Amino acid sequence: MPEFFHDKRLYYTPIEFALSHIGGTWKMPILWRLQEKPLRFSELKKDIPHITDKMLTSQLRELEAKEMIHREVFPVIPPKVEYSLTKKGEKAIPVIETIMKFGYDLIKDEGIVFPPKE
């Protein structure tokens, strides 16, 4: 497979390039939650357990830079900001769904009780 450069970075495969857009612990959960409707920062923070404010901010900025999400600032006081999926972000949803189903299958195959019982 031929390697290629984009934004001063060398990529070896299209998979690596795709994962630069949606990979990591938090990007897919953020995109997944935005598929239904635009959400504010506080709504995302509340809906994604264990993510810090700093991490959510950085991941939202990265997703915006990759044009996976749109950030809309409303001219009101106090300031209101909403995040929504772009067309490019919407194209990632079926991929995320496939990865999620694969994860559930792996969990089941390993005999893990999911969701865990308290």
PDB file of N, CA and C in Angstrom, residues 7-109:
ATOM      1  N   ASP A   7      -1.096  17.094   5.883  1.00  0.00           N
ATOM      2  CA  ASP A   7      -0.832  18.013   7.009  1.00  0.00           C
ATOM      3  C   ASP A   7       0.506  17.705   7.687  1.00  0.00           C
ATOM      4  N   LYS A   8       1.537  17.526   6.881  1.00  0.00           N
ATOM      5  CA  LYS A   8       2.911  17.307   7.363  1.00  0.00           C
ATOM      6  C   LYS A   8       3.072  16.017   8.156  1.00  0.00           C
ATOM      7  N   ARG A   9       2.185  15.054   7.929  1.00  0.00           N
ATOM      8  CA  ARG A   9       2.274  13.770   8.628  1.00  0.00           C
ATOM      9  C   ARG A   9       2.249  12.640   7.604  1.00  0.00           C
ATOM     10  N   LEU A  10       3.059  11.629   7.845  1.00  0.00           N
ATOM     11  CA  LEU A  10       3.131  10.469   6.975  1.00  0.00           C
ATOM     12  C   LEU A  10       2.129   9.417   7.438  1.00  0.00           C
ATOM     13  N   TYR A  11       1.328   8.942   6.495  1.00  0.00           N
ATOM     14  CA  TYR A  11       0.377   7.870   6.766  1.00  0.00           C
ATOM     15  C   TYR A  11       0.762   6.672   5.914  1.00  0.00           C
ATOM     16  N   TYR A  12       0.643   5.489   6.493  1.00  0.00           N
ATOM     17  CA  TYR A  12       0.995   4.263   5.786  1.00  0.00           C
ATOM     18  C   TYR A  12      -0.217   3.554   5.193  1.00  0.00           C
ATOM     19  N   THR A  13      -1.392   3.776   5.796  1.00  0.00           N
ATOM     20  CA  THR A  13      -2.601   3.105   5.307  1.00  0.00           C
ATOM     21  C   THR A  13      -3.808   4.034   5.459  1.00  0.00           C
ATOM     22  N   PRO A  14      -4.865   3.791   4.688  1.00  0.00           N
ATOM     23  CA  PRO A  14      -6.099   4.548   4.884  1.00  0.00           C
ATOM     24  C   PRO A  14      -6.715   4.311   6.267  1.00  0.00           C
ATOM     25  N   ILE A  15      -6.461   3.142   6.841  1.00  0.00           N
ATOM     26  CA  ILE A  15      -6.976   2.851   8.187  1.00  0.00           C
ATOM     27  C   ILE A  15      -6.356   3.814   9.199  1.00  0.00           C
ATOM     28  N   GLU A  16      -5.058   3.984   9.106  1.00  0.00           N
ATOM     29  CA  GLU A  16      -4.361   4.904   9.999  1.00  0.00           C
ATOM     30  C   GLU A  16      -4.905   6.329   9.836  1.00  0.00           C
ATOM     31  N   PHE A  17      -5.167   6.721   8.591  1.00  0.00           N
ATOM     32  CA  PHE A  17      -5.717   8.052   8.319  1.00  0.00           C
ATOM     33  C   PHE A  17      -7.114   8.200   8.929  1.00  0.00           C
ATOM     34  N   ALA A  18      -7.962   7.184   8.771  1.00  0.00           N
ATOM     35  CA  ALA A  18      -9.305   7.222   9.348  1.00  0.00           C
ATOM     36  C   ALA A  18      -9.244   7.300  10.870  1.00  0.00           C
ATOM     37  N   LEU A  19      -8.351   6.518  11.462  1.00  0.00           N
ATOM     38  CA  LEU A  19      -8.238   6.531  12.917  1.00  0.00           C
ATOM     39  C   LEU A  19      -7.699   7.852  13.447  1.00  0.00           C
ATOM     40  N   SER A  20      -6.969   8.599  12.618  1.00  0.00           N
ATOM     41  CA  SER A  20      -6.525   9.921  13.061  1.00  0.00           C
ATOM     42  C   SER A  20      -7.725  10.859  13.212  1.00  0.00           C
ATOM     43  N   HIS A  21      -8.820  10.536  12.558  1.00  0.00           N
ATOM     44  CA  HIS A  21     -10.034  11.338  12.651  1.00  0.00           C
ATOM     45  C   HIS A  21     -10.951  10.894  13.791  1.00  0.00           C
ATOM     46  N   ILE A  22     -11.065   9.572  14.010  1.00  0.00           N
ATOM     47  CA  ILE A  22     -12.047   9.091  14.994  1.00  0.00           C
ATOM     48  C   ILE A  22     -11.451   8.205  16.082  1.00  0.00           C
ATOM     49  N   GLY A  23     -10.152   7.967  16.044  1.00  0.00           N
ATOM     50  CA  GLY A  23      -9.533   7.062  17.005  1.00  0.00           C
ATOM     51  C   GLY A  23      -9.343   7.672  18.373  1.00  0.00           C
ATOM     52  N   GLY A  24      -8.975   6.833  19.313  1.00  0.00           N
ATOM     53  CA  GLY A  24      -8.756   7.275  20.683  1.00  0.00           C
ATOM     54  C   GLY A  24      -9.950   6.916  21.564  1.00  0.00           C
ATOM     55  N   THR A  25      -9.833   7.239  22.809  1.00  0.00           N
ATOM     56  CA  THR A  25     -10.844   6.866  23.793  1.00  0.00           C
ATOM     57  C   THR A  25     -12.134   7.671  23.659  1.00  0.00           C
ATOM     58  N   TRP A  26     -12.046   8.938  23.275  1.00  0.00           N
ATOM     59  CA  TRP A  26     -13.192   9.832  23.427  1.00  0.00           C
ATOM     60  C   TRP A  26     -13.862  10.294  22.144  1.00  0.00           C
ATOM     61  N   LYS A  27     -13.170  10.275  21.014  1.00  0.00           N
ATOM     62  CA  LYS A  27     -13.761  10.844  19.795  1.00  0.00           C
ATOM     63  C   LYS A  27     -15.012  10.096  19.337  1.00  0.00           C
ATOM     64  N   MET A  28     -14.964   8.774  19.328  1.00  0.00           N
ATOM     65  CA  MET A  28     -16.142   8.025  18.892  1.00  0.00           C
ATOM     66  C   MET A  28     -17.336   8.220  19.831  1.00  0.00           C
ATOM     67  N   PRO A  29     -17.137   8.191  21.151  1.00  0.00           N
ATOM     68  CA  PRO A  29     -18.288   8.467  22.030  1.00  0.00           C
ATOM     69  C   PRO A  29     -18.882   9.864  21.817  1.00  0.00           C
ATOM     70  N   ILE A  30     -18.040  10.846  21.534  1.00  0.00           N
ATOM     71  CA  ILE A  30     -18.546  12.200  21.274  1.00  0.00           C
ATOM     72  C   ILE A  30     -19.368  12.201  19.992  1.00  0.00           C
ATOM     73  N   LEU A  31     -18.814  11.652  18.926  1.00  0.00           N
ATOM     74  CA  LEU A  31     -19.531  11.605  17.656  1.00  0.00           C
ATOM     75  C   LEU A  31     -20.846  10.832  17.797  1.00  0.00           C
ATOM     76  N   TRP A  32     -20.802   9.721  18.507  1.00  0.00           N
ATOM     77  CA  TRP A  32     -21.991   8.884  18.693  1.00  0.00           C
ATOM     78  C   TRP A  32     -23.119   9.681  19.349  1.00  0.00           C
ATOM     79  N   ARG A  33     -22.784  10.464  20.347  1.00  0.00           N
ATOM     80  CA  ARG A  33     -23.804  11.224  21.066  1.00  0.00           C
ATOM     81  C   ARG A  33     -24.359  12.388  20.247  1.00  0.00           C
ATOM     82  N   LEU A  34     -23.589  12.868  19.294  1.00  0.00           N
ATOM     83  CA  LEU A  34     -24.045  13.991  18.477  1.00  0.00           C
ATOM     84  C   LEU A  34     -24.908  13.551  17.291  1.00  0.00           C
ATOM     85  N   GLN A  35     -25.097  12.258  17.107  1.00  0.00           N
ATOM     86  CA  GLN A  35     -25.838  11.804  15.927  1.00  0.00           C
ATOM     87  C   GLN A  35     -27.324  12.158  15.980  1.00  0.00           C
ATOM     88  N   GLU A  36     -27.883  12.281  17.153  1.00  0.00           N
ATOM     89  CA  GLU A  36     -29.317  12.557  17.284  1.00  0.00           C
ATOM     90  C   GLU A  36     -29.651  14.042  17.176  1.00  0.00           C
ATOM     91  N   LYS A  37     -28.822  14.867  17.834  1.00  0.00           N
ATOM     92  CA  LYS A  37     -29.106  16.305  17.872  1.00  0.00           C
ATOM     93  C   LYS A  37     -27.864  17.052  18.338  1.00  0.00           C
ATOM     94  N   PRO A  38     -27.810  18.351  18.070  1.00  0.00           N
ATOM     95  CA  PRO A  38     -26.698  19.153  18.591  1.00  0.00           C
ATOM     96  C   PRO A  38     -26.731  19.173  20.122  1.00  0.00           C
ATOM     97  N   LEU A  39     -25.548  19.206  20.707  1.00  0.00           N
ATOM     98  CA  LEU A  39     -25.446  19.226  22.164  1.00  0.00           C
ATOM     99  C   LEU A  39     -24.479  20.309  22.615  1.00  0.00           C
ATOM    100  N   ARG A  40     -24.723  20.802  23.802  1.00  0.00           N
ATOM    101  CA  ARG A  40     -23.817  21.772  24.416  1.00  0.00           C
ATOM    102  C   ARG A  40     -22.714  21.026  25.164  1.00  0.00           C
ATOM    103  N   PHE A  41     -21.658  21.749  25.501  1.00  0.00           N
ATOM    104  CA  PHE A  41     -20.520  21.164  26.216  1.00  0.00           C
ATOM    105  C   PHE A  41     -20.991  20.448  27.476  1.00  0.00           C
ATOM    106  N   SER A  42     -21.816  21.114  28.261  1.00  0.00           N
ATOM    107  CA  SER A  42     -22.259  20.532  29.547  1.00  0.00           C
ATOM    108  C   SER A  42     -23.079  19.256  29.333  1.00  0.00           C
ATOM    109  N   GLU A  43     -23.839  19.194  28.245  1.00  0.00           N
ATOM    110  CA  GLU A  43     -24.629  17.995  27.955  1.00  0.00           C
ATOM    111  C   GLU A  43     -23.712  16.832  27.581  1.00  0.00           C
ATOM    112  N   LEU A  44     -22.690  17.117  26.786  1.00  0.00           N
ATOM    113  CA  LEU A  44     -21.717  16.071  26.436  1.00  0.00           C
ATOM    114  C   LEU A  44     -20.979  15.598  27.687  1.00  0.00           C
ATOM    115  N   LYS A  45     -20.551  16.540  28.509  1.00  0.00           N
ATOM    116  CA  LYS A  45     -19.807  16.213  29.727  1.00  0.00           C
ATOM    117  C   LYS A  45     -20.647  15.317  30.635  1.00  0.00           C
ATOM    118  N   LYS A  46     -21.909  15.636  30.774  1.00  0.00           N
ATOM    119  CA  LYS A  46     -22.808  14.863  31.634  1.00  0.00           C
ATOM    120  C   LYS A  46     -23.030  13.452  31.083  1.00  0.00           C
ATOM    121  N   ASP A  47     -23.058  13.331  29.754  1.00  0.00           N
ATOM    122  CA  ASP A  47     -23.394  12.062  29.112  1.00  0.00           C
ATOM    123  C   ASP A  47     -22.197  11.138  28.896  1.00  0.00           C
ATOM    124  N   ILE A  48     -20.979  11.666  29.058  1.00  0.00           N
ATOM    125  CA  ILE A  48     -19.783  10.847  28.843  1.00  0.00           C
ATOM    126  C   ILE A  48     -19.048  10.705  30.180  1.00  0.00           C
ATOM    127  N   PRO A  49     -19.240   9.581  30.855  1.00  0.00           N
ATOM    128  CA  PRO A  49     -18.614   9.405  32.162  1.00  0.00           C
ATOM    129  C   PRO A  49     -17.085   9.426  32.079  1.00  0.00           C
ATOM    130  N   HIS A  50     -16.475   9.984  33.072  1.00  0.00           N
ATOM    131  CA  HIS A  50     -15.030   9.949  33.287  1.00  0.00           C
ATOM    132  C   HIS A  50     -14.213  10.896  32.401  1.00  0.00           C
ATOM    133  N   ILE A  51     -14.815  11.616  31.465  1.00  0.00           N
ATOM    134  CA  ILE A  51     -14.033  12.547  30.651  1.00  0.00           C
ATOM    135  C   ILE A  51     -13.863  13.844  31.434  1.00  0.00           C
ATOM    136  N   THR A  52     -12.660  14.392  31.387  1.00  0.00           N
ATOM    137  CA  THR A  52     -12.397  15.650  32.078  1.00  0.00           C
ATOM    138  C   THR A  52     -12.779  16.815  31.168  1.00  0.00           C
ATOM    139  N   ASP A  53     -12.947  17.978  31.759  1.00  0.00           N
ATOM    140  CA  ASP A  53     -13.244  19.179  30.974  1.00  0.00           C
ATOM    141  C   ASP A  53     -12.133  19.434  29.954  1.00  0.00           C
ATOM    142  N   LYS A  54     -10.899  19.299  30.401  1.00  0.00           N
ATOM    143  CA  LYS A  54      -9.753  19.552  29.526  1.00  0.00           C
ATOM    144  C   LYS A  54      -9.738  18.581  28.341  1.00  0.00           C
ATOM    145  N   MET A  55      -9.993  17.311  28.598  1.00  0.00           N
ATOM    146  CA  MET A  55      -9.983  16.315  27.529  1.00  0.00           C
ATOM    147  C   MET A  55     -11.146  16.537  26.568  1.00  0.00           C
ATOM    148  N   LEU A  56     -12.329  16.830  27.101  1.00  0.00           N
ATOM    149  CA  LEU A  56     -13.474  17.088  26.233  1.00  0.00           C
ATOM    150  C   LEU A  56     -13.195  18.301  25.348  1.00  0.00           C
ATOM    151  N   THR A  57     -12.644  19.336  25.916  1.00  0.00           N
ATOM    152  CA  THR A  57     -12.299  20.530  25.134  1.00  0.00           C
ATOM    153  C   THR A  57     -11.318  20.192  24.021  1.00  0.00           C
ATOM    154  N   SER A  58     -10.266  19.458  24.346  1.00  0.00           N
ATOM    155  CA  SER A  58      -9.256  19.136  23.327  1.00  0.00           C
ATOM    156  C   SER A  58      -9.815  18.227  22.241  1.00  0.00           C
ATOM    157  N   GLN A  59     -10.648  17.267  22.619  1.00  0.00           N
ATOM    158  CA  GLN A  59     -11.224  16.358  21.628  1.00  0.00           C
ATOM    159  C   GLN A  59     -12.217  17.085  20.721  1.00  0.00           C
ATOM    160  N   LEU A  60     -13.007  17.990  21.284  1.00  0.00           N
ATOM    161  CA  LEU A  60     -13.926  18.784  20.472  1.00  0.00           C
ATOM    162  C   LEU A  60     -13.141  19.651  19.488  1.00  0.00           C
ATOM    163  N   ARG A  61     -12.046  20.235  19.940  1.00  0.00           N
ATOM    164  CA  ARG A  61     -11.219  21.054  19.037  1.00  0.00           C
ATOM    165  C   ARG A  61     -10.630  20.221  17.908  1.00  0.00           C
ATOM    166  N   GLU A  62     -10.152  19.019  18.246  1.00  0.00           N
ATOM    167  CA  GLU A  62      -9.596  18.137  17.210  1.00  0.00           C
ATOM    168  C   GLU A  62     -10.662  17.713  16.205  1.00  0.00           C
ATOM    169  N   LEU A  63     -11.836  17.342  16.700  1.00  0.00           N
ATOM    170  CA  LEU A  63     -12.924  16.942  15.808  1.00  0.00           C
ATOM    171  C   LEU A  63     -13.366  18.107  14.920  1.00  0.00           C
ATOM    172  N   GLU A  64     -13.350  19.301  15.473  1.00  0.00           N
ATOM    173  CA  GLU A  64     -13.702  20.475  14.681  1.00  0.00           C
ATOM    174  C   GLU A  64     -12.632  20.747  13.620  1.00  0.00           C
ATOM    175  N   ALA A  65     -11.368  20.622  13.996  1.00  0.00           N
ATOM    176  CA  ALA A  65     -10.273  20.844  13.046  1.00  0.00           C
ATOM    177  C   ALA A  65     -10.313  19.827  11.909  1.00  0.00           C
ATOM    178  N   LYS A  66     -10.737  18.614  12.193  1.00  0.00           N
ATOM    179  CA  LYS A  66     -10.845  17.561  11.172  1.00  0.00           C
ATOM    180  C   LYS A  66     -12.178  17.645  10.416  1.00  0.00           C
ATOM    181  N   GLU A  67     -12.985  18.668  10.743  1.00  0.00           N
ATOM    182  CA  GLU A  67     -14.278  18.905  10.105  1.00  0.00           C
ATOM    183  C   GLU A  67     -15.271  17.755  10.303  1.00  0.00           C
ATOM    184  N   MET A  68     -15.164  17.113  11.463  1.00  0.00           N
ATOM    185  CA  MET A  68     -16.103  16.045  11.829  1.00  0.00           C
ATOM    186  C   MET A  68     -17.308  16.618  12.575  1.00  0.00           C
ATOM    187  N   ILE A  69     -17.102  17.750  13.250  1.00  0.00           N
ATOM    188  CA  ILE A  69     -18.185  18.425  13.960  1.00  0.00           C
ATOM    189  C   ILE A  69     -18.163  19.910  13.615  1.00  0.00           C
ATOM    190  N   HIS A  70     -19.300  20.538  13.883  1.00  0.00           N
ATOM    191  CA  HIS A  70     -19.437  21.980  13.695  1.00  0.00           C
ATOM    192  C   HIS A  70     -19.700  22.604  15.059  1.00  0.00           C
ATOM    193  N   ARG A  71     -19.030  23.698  15.331  1.00  0.00           N
ATOM    194  CA  ARG A  71     -19.213  24.440  16.588  1.00  0.00           C
ATOM    195  C   ARG A  71     -19.942  25.728  16.250  1.00  0.00           C
ATOM    196  N   GLU A  72     -21.114  25.902  16.848  1.00  0.00           N
ATOM    197  CA  GLU A  72     -21.896  27.114  16.592  1.00  0.00           C
ATOM    198  C   GLU A  72     -22.004  27.922  17.871  1.00  0.00           C
ATOM    199  N   VAL A  73     -21.583  29.170  17.787  1.00  0.00           N
ATOM    200  CA  VAL A  73     -21.652  30.087  18.923  1.00  0.00           C
ATOM    201  C   VAL A  73     -22.841  31.008  18.698  1.00  0.00           C
ATOM    202  N   PHE A  74     -23.730  31.063  19.684  1.00  0.00           N
ATOM    203  CA  PHE A  74     -24.907  31.918  19.598  1.00  0.00           C
ATOM    204  C   PHE A  74     -24.620  33.236  20.323  1.00  0.00           C
ATOM    205  N   PRO A  75     -24.979  34.357  19.708  1.00  0.00           N
ATOM    206  CA  PRO A  75     -24.687  35.669  20.308  1.00  0.00           C
ATOM    207  C   PRO A  75     -25.688  36.045  21.405  1.00  0.00           C
ATOM    208  N   VAL A  76     -25.599  35.327  22.509  1.00  0.00           N
ATOM    209  CA  VAL A  76     -26.471  35.599  23.651  1.00  0.00           C
ATOM    210  C   VAL A  76     -25.621  35.685  24.910  1.00  0.00           C
ATOM    211  N   ILE A  77     -26.214  36.217  25.953  1.00  0.00           N
ATOM    212  CA  ILE A  77     -25.533  36.280  27.241  1.00  0.00           C
ATOM    213  C   ILE A  77     -26.372  35.485  28.225  1.00  0.00           C
ATOM    214  N   PRO A  78     -25.830  34.492  28.917  1.00  0.00           N
ATOM    215  CA  PRO A  78     -24.454  33.993  28.796  1.00  0.00           C
ATOM    216  C   PRO A  78     -24.235  33.296  27.455  1.00  0.00           C
ATOM    217  N   PRO A  79     -22.978  33.164  27.043  1.00  0.00           N
ATOM    218  CA  PRO A  79     -22.679  32.559  25.754  1.00  0.00           C
ATOM    219  C   PRO A  79     -23.229  31.134  25.644  1.00  0.00           C
ATOM    220  N   LYS A  80     -23.711  30.810  24.470  1.00  0.00           N
ATOM    221  CA  LYS A  80     -24.236  29.469  24.213  1.00  0.00           C
ATOM    222  C   LYS A  80     -23.487  28.899  23.015  1.00  0.00           C
ATOM    223  N   VAL A  81     -22.975  27.682  23.183  1.00  0.00           N
ATOM    224  CA  VAL A  81     -22.246  26.999  22.118  1.00  0.00           C
ATOM    225  C   VAL A  81     -22.839  25.615  21.954  1.00  0.00           C
ATOM    226  N   GLU A  82     -23.109  25.234  20.704  1.00  0.00           N
ATOM    227  CA  GLU A  82     -23.607  23.892  20.413  1.00  0.00           C
ATOM    228  C   GLU A  82     -22.681  23.211  19.421  1.00  0.00           C
ATOM    229  N   TYR A  83     -22.572  21.901  19.589  1.00  0.00           N
ATOM    230  CA  TYR A  83     -21.766  21.070  18.694  1.00  0.00           C
ATOM    231  C   TYR A  83     -22.705  20.135  17.941  1.00  0.00           C
ATOM    232  N   SER A  84     -22.445  19.989  16.642  1.00  0.00           N
ATOM    233  CA  SER A  84     -23.260  19.104  15.817  1.00  0.00           C
ATOM    234  C   SER A  84     -22.358  18.379  14.822  1.00  0.00           C
ATOM    235  N   LEU A  85     -22.878  17.286  14.276  1.00  0.00           N
ATOM    236  CA  LEU A  85     -22.126  16.530  13.277  1.00  0.00           C
ATOM    237  C   LEU A  85     -22.155  17.248  11.930  1.00  0.00           C
ATOM    238  N   THR A  86     -21.061  17.169  11.218  1.00  0.00           N
ATOM    239  CA  THR A  86     -21.006  17.614   9.833  1.00  0.00           C
ATOM    240  C   THR A  86     -21.338  16.405   8.957  1.00  0.00           C
ATOM    241  N   LYS A  87     -21.397  16.612   7.659  1.00  0.00           N
ATOM    242  CA  LYS A  87     -21.621  15.489   6.737  1.00  0.00           C
ATOM    243  C   LYS A  87     -20.505  14.456   6.900  1.00  0.00           C
ATOM    244  N   LYS A  88     -19.281  14.924   7.055  1.00  0.00           N
ATOM    245  CA  LYS A  88     -18.150  14.010   7.256  1.00  0.00           C
ATOM    246  C   LYS A  88     -18.311  13.233   8.557  1.00  0.00           C
ATOM    247  N   GLY A  89     -18.758  13.899   9.599  1.00  0.00           N
ATOM    248  CA  GLY A  89     -19.003  13.234  10.880  1.00  0.00           C
ATOM    249  C   GLY A  89     -20.111  12.210  10.791  1.00  0.00           C
ATOM    250  N   GLU A  90     -21.163  12.534  10.027  1.00  0.00           N
ATOM    251  CA  GLU A  90     -22.270  11.588   9.848  1.00  0.00           C
ATOM    252  C   GLU A  90     -21.803  10.313   9.157  1.00  0.00           C
ATOM    253  N   LYS A  91     -20.839  10.433   8.259  1.00  0.00           N
ATOM    254  CA  LYS A  91     -20.321   9.254   7.550  1.00  0.00           C
ATOM    255  C   LYS A  91     -19.569   8.314   8.493  1.00  0.00           C
ATOM    256  N   ALA A  92     -19.125   8.814   9.639  1.00  0.00           N
ATOM    257  CA  ALA A  92     -18.399   7.988  10.604  1.00  0.00           C
ATOM    258  C   ALA A  92     -19.326   7.130  11.457  1.00  0.00           C
ATOM    259  N   ILE A  93     -20.595   7.491  11.561  1.00  0.00           N
ATOM    260  CA  ILE A  93     -21.522   6.795  12.460  1.00  0.00           C
ATOM    261  C   ILE A  93     -21.649   5.301  12.129  1.00  0.00           C
ATOM    262  N   PRO A  94     -21.839   4.888  10.863  1.00  0.00           N
ATOM    263  CA  PRO A  94     -21.913   3.444  10.585  1.00  0.00           C
ATOM    264  C   PRO A  94     -20.617   2.703  10.939  1.00  0.00           C
ATOM    265  N   VAL A  95     -19.488   3.367  10.788  1.00  0.00           N
ATOM    266  CA  VAL A  95     -18.196   2.764  11.152  1.00  0.00           C
ATOM    267  C   VAL A  95     -18.140   2.558  12.661  1.00  0.00           C
ATOM    268  N   ILE A  96     -18.543   3.566  13.410  1.00  0.00           N
ATOM    269  CA  ILE A  96     -18.552   3.486  14.870  1.00  0.00           C
ATOM    270  C   ILE A  96     -19.507   2.392  15.328  1.00  0.00           C
ATOM    271  N   GLU A  97     -20.662   2.306  14.685  1.00  0.00           N
ATOM    272  CA  GLU A  97     -21.638   1.271  15.041  1.00  0.00           C
ATOM    273  C   GLU A  97     -21.058  -0.128  14.811  1.00  0.00           C
ATOM    274  N   THR A  98     -20.345  -0.317  13.714  1.00  0.00           N
ATOM    275  CA  THR A  98     -19.714  -1.608  13.427  1.00  0.00           C
ATOM    276  C   THR A  98     -18.658  -1.938  14.473  1.00  0.00           C
ATOM    277  N   ILE A  99     -17.841  -0.965  14.838  1.00  0.00           N
ATOM    278  CA  ILE A  99     -16.811  -1.182  15.858  1.00  0.00           C
ATOM    279  C   ILE A  99     -17.463  -1.513  17.202  1.00  0.00           C
ATOM    280  N   MET A 100     -18.564  -0.817  17.526  1.00  0.00           N
ATOM    281  CA  MET A 100     -19.263  -1.074  18.781  1.00  0.00           C
ATOM    282  C   MET A 100     -19.824  -2.495  18.810  1.00  0.00           C
ATOM    283  N   LYS A 101     -20.441  -2.925  17.717  1.00  0.00           N
ATOM    284  CA  LYS A 101     -20.972  -4.294  17.653  1.00  0.00           C
ATOM    285  C   LYS A 101     -19.845  -5.315  17.777  1.00  0.00           C
ATOM    286  N   PHE A 102     -18.726  -5.067  17.141  1.00  0.00           N
ATOM    287  CA  PHE A 102     -17.578  -5.948  17.246  1.00  0.00           C
ATOM    288  C   PHE A 102     -17.094  -6.015  18.693  1.00  0.00           C
ATOM    289  N   GLY A 103     -17.070  -4.849  19.366  1.00  0.00           N
ATOM    290  CA  GLY A 103     -16.687  -4.821  20.780  1.00  0.00           C
ATOM    291  C   GLY A 103     -17.619  -5.627  21.653  1.00  0.00           C
ATOM    292  N   TYR A 104     -18.929  -5.506  21.419  1.00  0.00           N
ATOM    293  CA  TYR A 104     -19.904  -6.304  22.176  1.00  0.00           C
ATOM    294  C   TYR A 104     -19.671  -7.800  21.937  1.00  0.00           C
ATOM    295  N   ASP A 105     -19.402  -8.196  20.692  1.00  0.00           N
ATOM    296  CA  ASP A 105     -19.124  -9.603  20.389  1.00  0.00           C
ATOM    297  C   ASP A 105     -17.877 -10.093  21.122  1.00  0.00           C
ATOM    298  N   LEU A 106     -16.834  -9.272  21.145  1.00  0.00           N
ATOM    299  CA  LEU A 106     -15.607  -9.653  21.857  1.00  0.00           C
ATOM    300  C   LEU A 106     -15.874  -9.809  23.350  1.00  0.00           C
ATOM    301  N   ILE A 107     -16.640  -8.891  23.916  1.00  0.00           N
ATOM    302  CA  ILE A 107     -16.994  -8.968  25.340  1.00  0.00           C
ATOM    303  C   ILE A 107     -17.723 -10.271  25.624  1.00  0.00           C
ATOM    304  N   LYS A 108     -18.703 -10.585  24.784  1.00  0.00           N
ATOM    305  CA  LYS A 108     -19.479 -11.819  24.953  1.00  0.00           C
ATOM    306  C   LYS A 108     -18.585 -13.047  24.819  1.00  0.00           C
ATOM    307  N   ASP A 109     -17.715 -13.050  23.799  1.00  0.00           N
ATOM    308  CA  ASP A 109     -16.811 -14.184  23.578  1.00  0.00           C
ATOM    309  C   ASP A 109     -15.878 -14.427  24.765  1.00  0.00           C
TER     310      ASP A 109
END
